[in-house]
PDB file of C-alpha atoms and ligand atoms in Angstrom:
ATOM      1  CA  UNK A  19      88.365  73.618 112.046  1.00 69.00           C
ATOM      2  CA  UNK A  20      92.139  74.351 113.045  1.00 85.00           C
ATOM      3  CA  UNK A  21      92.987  71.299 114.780  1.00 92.00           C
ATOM      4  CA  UNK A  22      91.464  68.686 112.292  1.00 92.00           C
ATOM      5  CA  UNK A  23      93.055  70.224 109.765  1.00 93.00           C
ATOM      6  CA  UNK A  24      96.196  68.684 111.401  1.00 97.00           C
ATOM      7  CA  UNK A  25      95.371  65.108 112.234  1.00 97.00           C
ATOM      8  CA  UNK A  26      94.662  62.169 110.212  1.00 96.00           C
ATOM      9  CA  UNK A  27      91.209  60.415 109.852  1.00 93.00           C
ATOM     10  CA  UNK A  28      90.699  58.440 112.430  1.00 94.00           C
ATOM     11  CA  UNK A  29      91.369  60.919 114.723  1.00 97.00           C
ATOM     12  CA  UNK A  30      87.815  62.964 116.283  1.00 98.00           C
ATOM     13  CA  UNK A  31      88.618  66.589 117.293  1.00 98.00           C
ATOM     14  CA  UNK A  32      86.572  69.567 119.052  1.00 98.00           C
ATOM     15  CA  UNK A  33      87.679  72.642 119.418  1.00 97.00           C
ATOM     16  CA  UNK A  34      85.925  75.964 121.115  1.00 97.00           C
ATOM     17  CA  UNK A  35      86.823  80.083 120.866  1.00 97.00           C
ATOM     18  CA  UNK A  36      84.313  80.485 123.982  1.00 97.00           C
ATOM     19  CA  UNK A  37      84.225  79.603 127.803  1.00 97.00           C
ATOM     20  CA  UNK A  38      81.913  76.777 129.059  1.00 97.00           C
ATOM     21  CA  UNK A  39      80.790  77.868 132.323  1.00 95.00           C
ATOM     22  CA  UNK A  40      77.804  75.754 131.654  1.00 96.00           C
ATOM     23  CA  UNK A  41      79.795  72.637 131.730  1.00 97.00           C
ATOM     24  CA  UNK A  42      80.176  70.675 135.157  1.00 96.00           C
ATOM     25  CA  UNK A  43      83.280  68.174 135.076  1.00 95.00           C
ATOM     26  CA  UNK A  44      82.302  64.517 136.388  1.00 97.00           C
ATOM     27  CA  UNK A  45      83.227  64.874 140.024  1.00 96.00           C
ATOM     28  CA  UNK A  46      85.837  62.050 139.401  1.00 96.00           C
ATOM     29  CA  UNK A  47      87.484  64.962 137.079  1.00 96.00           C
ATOM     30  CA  UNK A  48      86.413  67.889 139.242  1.00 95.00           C
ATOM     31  CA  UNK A  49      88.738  66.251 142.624  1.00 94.00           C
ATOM     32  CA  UNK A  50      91.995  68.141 140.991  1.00 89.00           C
ATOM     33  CA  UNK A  51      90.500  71.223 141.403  1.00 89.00           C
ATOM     34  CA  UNK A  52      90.111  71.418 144.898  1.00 86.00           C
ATOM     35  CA  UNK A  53      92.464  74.155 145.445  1.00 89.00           C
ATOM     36  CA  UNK A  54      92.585  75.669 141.782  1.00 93.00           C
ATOM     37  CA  UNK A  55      92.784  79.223 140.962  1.00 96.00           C
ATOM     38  CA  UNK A  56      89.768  80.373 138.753  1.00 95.00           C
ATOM     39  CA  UNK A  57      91.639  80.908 135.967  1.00 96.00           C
ATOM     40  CA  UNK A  58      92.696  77.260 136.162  1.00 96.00           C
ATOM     41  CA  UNK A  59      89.003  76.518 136.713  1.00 96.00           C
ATOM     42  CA  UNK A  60      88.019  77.445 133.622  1.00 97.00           C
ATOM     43  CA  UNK A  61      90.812  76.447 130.974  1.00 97.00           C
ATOM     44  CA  UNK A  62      90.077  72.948 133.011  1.00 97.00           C
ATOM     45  CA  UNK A  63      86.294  72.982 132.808  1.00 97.00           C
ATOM     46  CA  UNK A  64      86.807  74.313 128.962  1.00 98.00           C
ATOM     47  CA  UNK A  65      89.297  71.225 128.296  1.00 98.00           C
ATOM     48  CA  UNK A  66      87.400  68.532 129.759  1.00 98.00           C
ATOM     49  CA  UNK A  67      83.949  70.012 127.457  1.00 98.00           C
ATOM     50  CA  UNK A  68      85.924  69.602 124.227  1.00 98.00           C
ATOM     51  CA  UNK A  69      87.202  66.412 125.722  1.00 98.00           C
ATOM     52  CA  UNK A  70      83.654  64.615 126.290  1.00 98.00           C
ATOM     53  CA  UNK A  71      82.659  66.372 122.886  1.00 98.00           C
ATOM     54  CA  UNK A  72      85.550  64.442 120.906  1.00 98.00           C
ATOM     55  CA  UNK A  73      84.559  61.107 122.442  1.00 98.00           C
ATOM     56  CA  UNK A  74      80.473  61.713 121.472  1.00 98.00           C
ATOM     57  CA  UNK A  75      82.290  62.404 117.988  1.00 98.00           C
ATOM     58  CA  UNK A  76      84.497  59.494 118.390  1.00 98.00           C
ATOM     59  CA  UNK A  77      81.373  57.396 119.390  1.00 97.00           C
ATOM     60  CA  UNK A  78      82.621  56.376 122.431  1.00 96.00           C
ATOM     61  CA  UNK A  79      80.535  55.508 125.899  1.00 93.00           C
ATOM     62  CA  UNK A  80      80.679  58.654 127.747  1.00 92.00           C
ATOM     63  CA  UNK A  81      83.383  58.499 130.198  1.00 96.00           C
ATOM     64  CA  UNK A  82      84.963  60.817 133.262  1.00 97.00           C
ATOM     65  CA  UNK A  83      88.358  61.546 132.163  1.00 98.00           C
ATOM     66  CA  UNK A  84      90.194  62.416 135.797  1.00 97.00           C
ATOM     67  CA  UNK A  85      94.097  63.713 135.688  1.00 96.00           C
ATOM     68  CA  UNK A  86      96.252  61.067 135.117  1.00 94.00           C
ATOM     69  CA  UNK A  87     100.079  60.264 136.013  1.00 92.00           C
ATOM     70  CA  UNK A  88     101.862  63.545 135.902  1.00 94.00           C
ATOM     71  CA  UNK A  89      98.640  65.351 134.885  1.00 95.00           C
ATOM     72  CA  UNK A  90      97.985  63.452 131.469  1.00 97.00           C
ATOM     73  CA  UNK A  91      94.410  63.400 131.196  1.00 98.00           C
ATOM     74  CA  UNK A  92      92.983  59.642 132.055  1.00 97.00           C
ATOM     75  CA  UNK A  93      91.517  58.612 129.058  1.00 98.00           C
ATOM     76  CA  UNK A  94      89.065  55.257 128.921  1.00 97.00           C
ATOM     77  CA  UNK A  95      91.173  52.650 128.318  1.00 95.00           C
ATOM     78  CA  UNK A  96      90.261  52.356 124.683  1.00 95.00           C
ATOM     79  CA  UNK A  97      91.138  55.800 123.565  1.00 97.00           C
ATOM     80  CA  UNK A  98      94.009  57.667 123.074  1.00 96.00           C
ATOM     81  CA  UNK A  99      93.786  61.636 123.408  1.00 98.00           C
ATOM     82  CA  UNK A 100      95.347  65.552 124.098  1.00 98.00           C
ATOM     83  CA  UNK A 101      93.561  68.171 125.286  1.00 98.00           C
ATOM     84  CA  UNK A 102      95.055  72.061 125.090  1.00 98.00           C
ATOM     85  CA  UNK A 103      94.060  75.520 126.131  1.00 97.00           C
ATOM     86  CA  UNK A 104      95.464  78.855 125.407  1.00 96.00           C
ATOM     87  CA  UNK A 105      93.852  82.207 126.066  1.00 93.00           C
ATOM     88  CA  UNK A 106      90.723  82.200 124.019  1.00 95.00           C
ATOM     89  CA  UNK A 107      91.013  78.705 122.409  1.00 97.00           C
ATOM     90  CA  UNK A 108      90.380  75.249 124.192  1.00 98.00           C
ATOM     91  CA  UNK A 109      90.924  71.909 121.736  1.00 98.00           C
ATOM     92  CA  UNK A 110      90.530  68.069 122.185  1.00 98.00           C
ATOM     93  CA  UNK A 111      91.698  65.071 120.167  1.00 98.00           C
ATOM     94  CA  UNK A 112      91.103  61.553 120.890  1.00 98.00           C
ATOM     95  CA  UNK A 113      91.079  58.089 118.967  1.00 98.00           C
ATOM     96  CA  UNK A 114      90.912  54.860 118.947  1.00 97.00           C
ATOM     97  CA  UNK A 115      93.995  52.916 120.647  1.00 93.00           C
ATOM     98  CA  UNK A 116      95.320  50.352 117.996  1.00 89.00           C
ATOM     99  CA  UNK A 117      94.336  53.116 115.210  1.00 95.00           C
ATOM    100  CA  UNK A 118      96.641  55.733 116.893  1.00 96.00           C
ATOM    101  CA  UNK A 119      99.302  54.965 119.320  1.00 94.00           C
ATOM    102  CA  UNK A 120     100.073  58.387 120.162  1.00 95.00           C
ATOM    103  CA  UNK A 121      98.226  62.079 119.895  1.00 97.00           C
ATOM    104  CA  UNK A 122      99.504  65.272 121.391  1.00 98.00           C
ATOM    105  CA  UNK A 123      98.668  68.566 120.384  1.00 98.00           C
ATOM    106  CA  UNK A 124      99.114  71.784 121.427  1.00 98.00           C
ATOM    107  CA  UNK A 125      97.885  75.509 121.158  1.00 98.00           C
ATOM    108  CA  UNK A 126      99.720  78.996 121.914  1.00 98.00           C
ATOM    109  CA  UNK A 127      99.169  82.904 121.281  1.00 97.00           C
ATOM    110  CA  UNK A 128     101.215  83.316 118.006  1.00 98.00           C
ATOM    111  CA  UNK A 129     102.967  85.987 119.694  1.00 98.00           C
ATOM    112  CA  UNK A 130     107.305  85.942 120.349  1.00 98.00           C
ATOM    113  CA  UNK A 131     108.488  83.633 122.711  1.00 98.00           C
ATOM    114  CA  UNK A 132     110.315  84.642 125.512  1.00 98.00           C
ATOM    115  CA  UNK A 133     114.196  84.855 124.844  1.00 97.00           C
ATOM    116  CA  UNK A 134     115.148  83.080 127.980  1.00 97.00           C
ATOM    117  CA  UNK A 135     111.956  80.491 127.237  1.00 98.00           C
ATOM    118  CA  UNK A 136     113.794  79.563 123.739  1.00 98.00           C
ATOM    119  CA  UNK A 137     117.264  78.918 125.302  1.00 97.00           C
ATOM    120  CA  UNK A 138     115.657  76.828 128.058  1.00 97.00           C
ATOM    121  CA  UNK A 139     113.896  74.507 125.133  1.00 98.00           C
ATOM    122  CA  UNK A 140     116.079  74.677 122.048  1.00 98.00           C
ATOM    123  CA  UNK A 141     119.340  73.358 121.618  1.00 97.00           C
ATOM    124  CA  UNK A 142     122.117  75.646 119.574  1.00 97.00           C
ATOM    125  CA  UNK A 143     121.702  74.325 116.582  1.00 97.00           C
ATOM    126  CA  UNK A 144     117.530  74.452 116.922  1.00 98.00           C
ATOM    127  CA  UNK A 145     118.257  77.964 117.993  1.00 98.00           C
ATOM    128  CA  UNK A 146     119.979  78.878 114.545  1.00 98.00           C
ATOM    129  CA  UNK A 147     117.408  77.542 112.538  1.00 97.00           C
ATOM    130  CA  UNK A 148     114.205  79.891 114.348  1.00 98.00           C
ATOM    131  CA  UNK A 149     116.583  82.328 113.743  1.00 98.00           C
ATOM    132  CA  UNK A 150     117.399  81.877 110.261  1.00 97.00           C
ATOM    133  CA  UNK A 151     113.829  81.221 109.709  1.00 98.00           C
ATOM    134  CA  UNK A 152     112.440  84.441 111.366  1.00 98.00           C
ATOM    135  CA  UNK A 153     114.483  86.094 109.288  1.00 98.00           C
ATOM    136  CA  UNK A 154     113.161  84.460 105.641  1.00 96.00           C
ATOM    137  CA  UNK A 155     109.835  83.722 106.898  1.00 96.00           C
ATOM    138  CA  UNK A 156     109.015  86.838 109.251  1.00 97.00           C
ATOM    139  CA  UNK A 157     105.326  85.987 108.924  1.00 96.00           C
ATOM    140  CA  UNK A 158     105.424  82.820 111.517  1.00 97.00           C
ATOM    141  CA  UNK A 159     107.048  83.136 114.966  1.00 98.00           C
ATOM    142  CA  UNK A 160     109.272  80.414 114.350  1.00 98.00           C
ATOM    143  CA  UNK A 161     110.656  80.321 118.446  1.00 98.00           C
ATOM    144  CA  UNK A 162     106.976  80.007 119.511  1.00 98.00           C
ATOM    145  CA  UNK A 163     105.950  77.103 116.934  1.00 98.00           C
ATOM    146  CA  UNK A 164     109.223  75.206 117.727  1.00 98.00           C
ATOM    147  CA  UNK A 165     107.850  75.735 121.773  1.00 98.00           C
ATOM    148  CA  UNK A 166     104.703  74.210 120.845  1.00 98.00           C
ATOM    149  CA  UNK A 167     105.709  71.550 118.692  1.00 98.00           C
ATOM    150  CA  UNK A 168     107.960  69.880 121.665  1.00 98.00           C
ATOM    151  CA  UNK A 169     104.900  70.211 123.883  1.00 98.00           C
ATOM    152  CA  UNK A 170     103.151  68.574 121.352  1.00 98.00           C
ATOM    153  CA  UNK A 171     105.632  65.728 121.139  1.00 97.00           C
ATOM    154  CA  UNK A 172     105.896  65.482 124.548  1.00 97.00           C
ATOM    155  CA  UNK A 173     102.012  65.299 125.291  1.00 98.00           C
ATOM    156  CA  UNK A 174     101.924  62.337 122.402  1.00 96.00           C
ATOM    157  CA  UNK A 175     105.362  60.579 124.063  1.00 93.00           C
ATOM    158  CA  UNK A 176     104.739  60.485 127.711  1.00 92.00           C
ATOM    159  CA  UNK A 177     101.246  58.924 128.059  1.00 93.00           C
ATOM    160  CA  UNK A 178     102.614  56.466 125.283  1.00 90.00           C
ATOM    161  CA  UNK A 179     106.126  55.557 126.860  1.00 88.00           C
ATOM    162  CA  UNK A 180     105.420  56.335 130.653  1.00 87.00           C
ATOM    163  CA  UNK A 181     108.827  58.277 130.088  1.00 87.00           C
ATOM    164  CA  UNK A 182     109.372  61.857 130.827  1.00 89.00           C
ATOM    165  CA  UNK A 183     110.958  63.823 127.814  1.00 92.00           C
ATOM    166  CA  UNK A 184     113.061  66.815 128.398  1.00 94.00           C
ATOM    167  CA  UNK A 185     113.107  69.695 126.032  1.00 97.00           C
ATOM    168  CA  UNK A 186     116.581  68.911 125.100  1.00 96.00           C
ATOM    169  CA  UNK A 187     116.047  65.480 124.240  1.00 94.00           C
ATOM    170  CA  UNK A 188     113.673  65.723 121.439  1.00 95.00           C
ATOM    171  CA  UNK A 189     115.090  67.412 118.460  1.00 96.00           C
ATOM    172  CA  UNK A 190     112.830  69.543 116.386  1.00 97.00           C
ATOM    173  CA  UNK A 191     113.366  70.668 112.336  1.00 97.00           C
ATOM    174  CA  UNK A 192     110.575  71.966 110.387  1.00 97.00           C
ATOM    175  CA  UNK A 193     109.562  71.735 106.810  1.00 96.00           C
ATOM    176  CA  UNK A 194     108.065  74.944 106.109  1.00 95.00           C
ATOM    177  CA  UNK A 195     106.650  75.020 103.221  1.00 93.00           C
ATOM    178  CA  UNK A 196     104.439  71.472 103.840  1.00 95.00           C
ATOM    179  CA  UNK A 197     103.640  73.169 107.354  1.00 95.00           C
ATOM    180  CA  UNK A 198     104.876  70.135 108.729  1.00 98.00           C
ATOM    181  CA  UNK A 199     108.082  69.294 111.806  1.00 98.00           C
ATOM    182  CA  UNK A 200     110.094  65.921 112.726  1.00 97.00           C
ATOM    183  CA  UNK A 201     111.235  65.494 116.277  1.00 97.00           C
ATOM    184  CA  UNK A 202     113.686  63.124 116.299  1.00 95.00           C
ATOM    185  CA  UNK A 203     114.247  61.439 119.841  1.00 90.00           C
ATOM    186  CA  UNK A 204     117.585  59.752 120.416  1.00 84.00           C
ATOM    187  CA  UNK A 205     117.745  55.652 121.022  1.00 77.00           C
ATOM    188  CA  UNK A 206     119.248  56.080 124.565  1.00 74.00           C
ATOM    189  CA  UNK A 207     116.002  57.908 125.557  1.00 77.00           C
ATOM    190  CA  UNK A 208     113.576  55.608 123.949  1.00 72.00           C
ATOM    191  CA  UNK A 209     114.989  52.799 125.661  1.00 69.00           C
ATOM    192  CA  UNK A 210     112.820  51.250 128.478  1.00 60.00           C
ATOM    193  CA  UNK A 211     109.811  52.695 127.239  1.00 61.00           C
ATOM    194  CA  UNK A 212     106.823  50.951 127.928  1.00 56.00           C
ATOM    195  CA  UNK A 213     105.093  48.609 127.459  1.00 53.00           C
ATOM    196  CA  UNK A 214     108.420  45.860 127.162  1.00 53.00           C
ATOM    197  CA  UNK A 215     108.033  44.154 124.135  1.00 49.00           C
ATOM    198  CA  UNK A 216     105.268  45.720 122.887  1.00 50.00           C
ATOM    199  CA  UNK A 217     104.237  48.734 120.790  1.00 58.00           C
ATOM    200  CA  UNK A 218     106.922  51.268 120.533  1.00 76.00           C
ATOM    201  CA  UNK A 219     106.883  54.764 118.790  1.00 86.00           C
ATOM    202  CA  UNK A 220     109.233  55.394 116.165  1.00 88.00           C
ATOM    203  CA  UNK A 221     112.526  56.887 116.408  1.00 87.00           C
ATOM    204  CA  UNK A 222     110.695  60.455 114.715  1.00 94.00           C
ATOM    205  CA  UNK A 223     107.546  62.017 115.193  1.00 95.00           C
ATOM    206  CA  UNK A 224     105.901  64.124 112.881  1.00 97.00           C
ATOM    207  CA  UNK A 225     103.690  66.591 113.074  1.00 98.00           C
ATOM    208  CA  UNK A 226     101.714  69.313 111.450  1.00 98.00           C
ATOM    209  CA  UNK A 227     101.172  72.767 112.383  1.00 97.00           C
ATOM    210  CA  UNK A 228      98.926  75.883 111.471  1.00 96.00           C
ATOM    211  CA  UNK A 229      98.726  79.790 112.093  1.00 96.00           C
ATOM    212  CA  UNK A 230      95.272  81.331 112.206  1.00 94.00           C
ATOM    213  CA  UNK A 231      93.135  84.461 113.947  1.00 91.00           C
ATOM    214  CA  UNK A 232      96.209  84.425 116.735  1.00 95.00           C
ATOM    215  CA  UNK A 233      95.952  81.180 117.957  1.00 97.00           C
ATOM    216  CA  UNK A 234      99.155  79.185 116.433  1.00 97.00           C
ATOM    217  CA  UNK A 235      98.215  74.839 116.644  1.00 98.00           C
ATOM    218  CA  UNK A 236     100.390  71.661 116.312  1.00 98.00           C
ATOM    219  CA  UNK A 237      99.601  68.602 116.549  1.00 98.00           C
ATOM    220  CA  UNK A 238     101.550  65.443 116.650  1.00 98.00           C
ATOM    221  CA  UNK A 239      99.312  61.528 115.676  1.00 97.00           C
ATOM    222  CA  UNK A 240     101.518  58.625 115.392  1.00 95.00           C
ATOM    223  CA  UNK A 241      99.612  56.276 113.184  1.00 93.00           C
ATOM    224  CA  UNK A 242      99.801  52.092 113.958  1.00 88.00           C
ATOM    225  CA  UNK A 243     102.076  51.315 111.426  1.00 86.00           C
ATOM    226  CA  UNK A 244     104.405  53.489 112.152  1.00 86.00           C
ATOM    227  CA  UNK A 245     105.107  51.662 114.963  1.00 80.00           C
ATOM    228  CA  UNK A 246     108.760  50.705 115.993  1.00 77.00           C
ATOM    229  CA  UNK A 247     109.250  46.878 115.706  1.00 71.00           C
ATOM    230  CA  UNK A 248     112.732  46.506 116.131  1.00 70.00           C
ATOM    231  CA  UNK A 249     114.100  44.836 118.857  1.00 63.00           C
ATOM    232  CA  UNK A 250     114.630  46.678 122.061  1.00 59.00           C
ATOM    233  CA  UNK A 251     117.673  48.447 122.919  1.00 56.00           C
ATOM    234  CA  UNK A 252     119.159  47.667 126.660  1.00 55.00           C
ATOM    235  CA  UNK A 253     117.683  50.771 129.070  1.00 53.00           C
ATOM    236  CA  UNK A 254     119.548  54.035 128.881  1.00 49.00           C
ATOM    237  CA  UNK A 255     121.641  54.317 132.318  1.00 47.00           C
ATOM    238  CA  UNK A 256     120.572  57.819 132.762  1.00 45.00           C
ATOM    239  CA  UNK A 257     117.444  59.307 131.056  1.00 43.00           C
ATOM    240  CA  UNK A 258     118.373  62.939 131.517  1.00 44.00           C
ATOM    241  CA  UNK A 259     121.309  64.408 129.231  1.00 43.00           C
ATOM    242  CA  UNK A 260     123.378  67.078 130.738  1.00 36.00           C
ATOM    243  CA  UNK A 261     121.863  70.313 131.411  1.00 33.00           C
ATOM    244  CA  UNK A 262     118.320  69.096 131.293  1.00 40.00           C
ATOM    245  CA  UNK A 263     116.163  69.944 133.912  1.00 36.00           C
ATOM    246  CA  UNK A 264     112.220  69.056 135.032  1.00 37.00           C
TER     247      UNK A 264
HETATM  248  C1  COA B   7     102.329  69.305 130.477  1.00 70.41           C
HETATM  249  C2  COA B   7     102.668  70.367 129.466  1.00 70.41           C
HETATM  250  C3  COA B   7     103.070  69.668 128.162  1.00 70.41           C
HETATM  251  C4  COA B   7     101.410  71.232 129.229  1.00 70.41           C
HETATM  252  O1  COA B   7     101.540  72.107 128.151  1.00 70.41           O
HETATM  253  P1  COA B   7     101.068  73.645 128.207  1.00 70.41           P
HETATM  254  O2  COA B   7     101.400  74.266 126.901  1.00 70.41           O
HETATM  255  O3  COA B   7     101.640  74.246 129.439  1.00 70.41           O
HETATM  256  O4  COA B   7      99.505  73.634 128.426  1.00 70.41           O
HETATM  257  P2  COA B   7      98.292  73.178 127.479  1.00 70.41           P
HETATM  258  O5  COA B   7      97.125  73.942 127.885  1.00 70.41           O
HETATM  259  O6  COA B   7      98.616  73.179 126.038  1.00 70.41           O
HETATM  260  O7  COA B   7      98.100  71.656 127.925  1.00 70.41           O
HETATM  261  C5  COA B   7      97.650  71.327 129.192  1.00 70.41           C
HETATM  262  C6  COA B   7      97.055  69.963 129.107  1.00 70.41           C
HETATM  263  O8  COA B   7      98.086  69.019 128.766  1.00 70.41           O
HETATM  264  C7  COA B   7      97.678  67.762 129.290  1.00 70.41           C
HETATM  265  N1  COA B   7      98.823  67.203 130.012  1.00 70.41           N
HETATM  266  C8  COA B   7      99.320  67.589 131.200  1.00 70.41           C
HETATM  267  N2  COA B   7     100.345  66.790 131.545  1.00 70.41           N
HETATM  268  C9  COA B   7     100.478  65.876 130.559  1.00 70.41           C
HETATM  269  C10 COA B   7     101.353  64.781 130.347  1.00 70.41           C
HETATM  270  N3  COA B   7     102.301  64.438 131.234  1.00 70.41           N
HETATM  271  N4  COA B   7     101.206  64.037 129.226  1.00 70.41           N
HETATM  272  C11 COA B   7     100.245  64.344 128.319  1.00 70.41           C
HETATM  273  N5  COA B   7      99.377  65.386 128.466  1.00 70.41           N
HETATM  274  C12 COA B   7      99.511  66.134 129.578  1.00 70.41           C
HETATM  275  C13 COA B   7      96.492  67.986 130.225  1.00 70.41           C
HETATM  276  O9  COA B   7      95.316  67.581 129.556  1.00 70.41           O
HETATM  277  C14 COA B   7      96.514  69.497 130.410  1.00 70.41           C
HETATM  278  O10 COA B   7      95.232  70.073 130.584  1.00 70.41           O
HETATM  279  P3  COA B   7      94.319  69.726 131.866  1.00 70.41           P
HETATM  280  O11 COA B   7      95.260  69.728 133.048  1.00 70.41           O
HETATM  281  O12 COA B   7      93.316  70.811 131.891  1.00 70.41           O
HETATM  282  O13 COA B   7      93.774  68.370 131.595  1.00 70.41           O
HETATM  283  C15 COA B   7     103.835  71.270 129.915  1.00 70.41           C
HETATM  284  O14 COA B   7     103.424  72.101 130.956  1.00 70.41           O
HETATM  285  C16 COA B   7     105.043  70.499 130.403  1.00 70.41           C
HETATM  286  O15 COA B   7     105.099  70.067 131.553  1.00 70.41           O
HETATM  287  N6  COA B   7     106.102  70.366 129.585  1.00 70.41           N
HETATM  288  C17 COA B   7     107.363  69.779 130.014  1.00 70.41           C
HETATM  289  C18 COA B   7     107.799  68.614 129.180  1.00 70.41           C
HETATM  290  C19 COA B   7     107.914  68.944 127.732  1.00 70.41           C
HETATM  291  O16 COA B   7     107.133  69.656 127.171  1.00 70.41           O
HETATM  292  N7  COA B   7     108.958  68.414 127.059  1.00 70.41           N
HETATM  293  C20 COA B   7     109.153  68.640 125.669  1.00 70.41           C
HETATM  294  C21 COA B   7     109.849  67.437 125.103  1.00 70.41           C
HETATM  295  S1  COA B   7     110.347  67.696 123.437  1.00 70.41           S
END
């Protein structure tokens, strides 16, 4: 399986290469979808089936998981999760809360990235290092895996922190060879995360990431101890560096 190759034990996974028109989402799930496009319809409806798959896996109660704040998917309260979808490949990852604190992951067509799609997400000096790496190591599409691995991050981060993330503010490096990336997010950002005083992720995230049949995967799991128990910085005045935008 691609994604569990990525995550640590405790973590349950499901992943699909079909559609699941068979599947009806809890109508609790099915209320963002009013207005939804079919296309939409379906990478939804194929989400949410991996989704309740993971939990049976996880041996959870079976649960409707509706959208969330800012359309992170409403886990029970018990679990943390990610759910992805890219053309032909649908995944889900939950776990226990307490075992993980955080779990994003991410798939994407392992196909170039859009020139004006990298500048908007990397930084100059995460720019020069795709670049320098598609060059030695023409056989991964370095932009595209540096894309996913912030959406990744970010899908692990925001449910955890209640704090948006920009793609500026997280700063990616890989380690090729160990197919594994650190994103290292800055101490002015991580300030006023939630909750105050308690559980806070670390000041870098790592995750793994894999390349196969087209589909390219990353996945991020912070594990409970590596959470961040030194005292809380004051909040950041502004969470949003210069040029960053929504
Ligand atoms: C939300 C976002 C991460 C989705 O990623 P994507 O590659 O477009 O799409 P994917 O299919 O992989 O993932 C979509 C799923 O992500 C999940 N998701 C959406 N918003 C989320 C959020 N705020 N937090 C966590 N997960 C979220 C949902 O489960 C969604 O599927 P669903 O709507 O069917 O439930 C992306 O569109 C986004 O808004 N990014 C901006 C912020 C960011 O990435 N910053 C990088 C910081 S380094």
């Amino acid at each position: 399986m691609l994604i569990a190759d990525l995550l640590p034990p405790p973590v349950a996974a499901w992943e699909s290469f079909q559609d699941h028109p068979e599947f009806v989402p809890h109508p609790a799930e099915a209320v963002s979808l009013r207005s939804s496009a079919p296309g939409r319809r379906r990478e939804f409806t194929n989400g949410r089936y991996c989704a309740h798959r993971a939990l049976q896996r996880l041996g959870t109660p079976a649960a409707p998981i509706p959208a969330g704040e800012r359309g992170a998917p409403g886990w029970p309260p018990s679990v943390v999760g990610s759910i992805t979808h890219c053309r032909g490949y649908t995944a889900a990852a939950v776990a226990r809360r307490g075992e993980i604190l955080a779990l994003g992951i991410d798939a994407e067509p392992h196909l170039p990235l859009d020139a004006d799609v990298l500048e908007f997400v990397a930084g100059p000096e995460e720019r020069a290092l795709v670049a320098e790496l598609l060059a030695r190591r023409p056989e991964v599409r370095w932009d595209r895996l540096l894309f996913s691995a912030k959406e990744s991050v970010y899908k692990a981060w925001f449910p955890a922190t209640g704090l948006f993330l920009g793609f500026l503010q997280a700063r990616v490096r890989f380690d090729p060879s160990a197919g594994t990336f650190h994103a290292d997010v800055p101490a002015a950002v991580r300030a006023g995360a939630r909750p105050p005083g308690g559980t806070r992720l670390p000041t870098r995230l790592t995750g793994r990431w894999q390349v196969s049949d087209g589909v390219l995967v990353t996945a991020v799991a912070v594990q409970a101890a590596e959470a961040d128990t030194t005292p809380a910085a004051a909040p950041a005045a502004s969470a949003s560096p210069e040029g960053e935008r929504e």
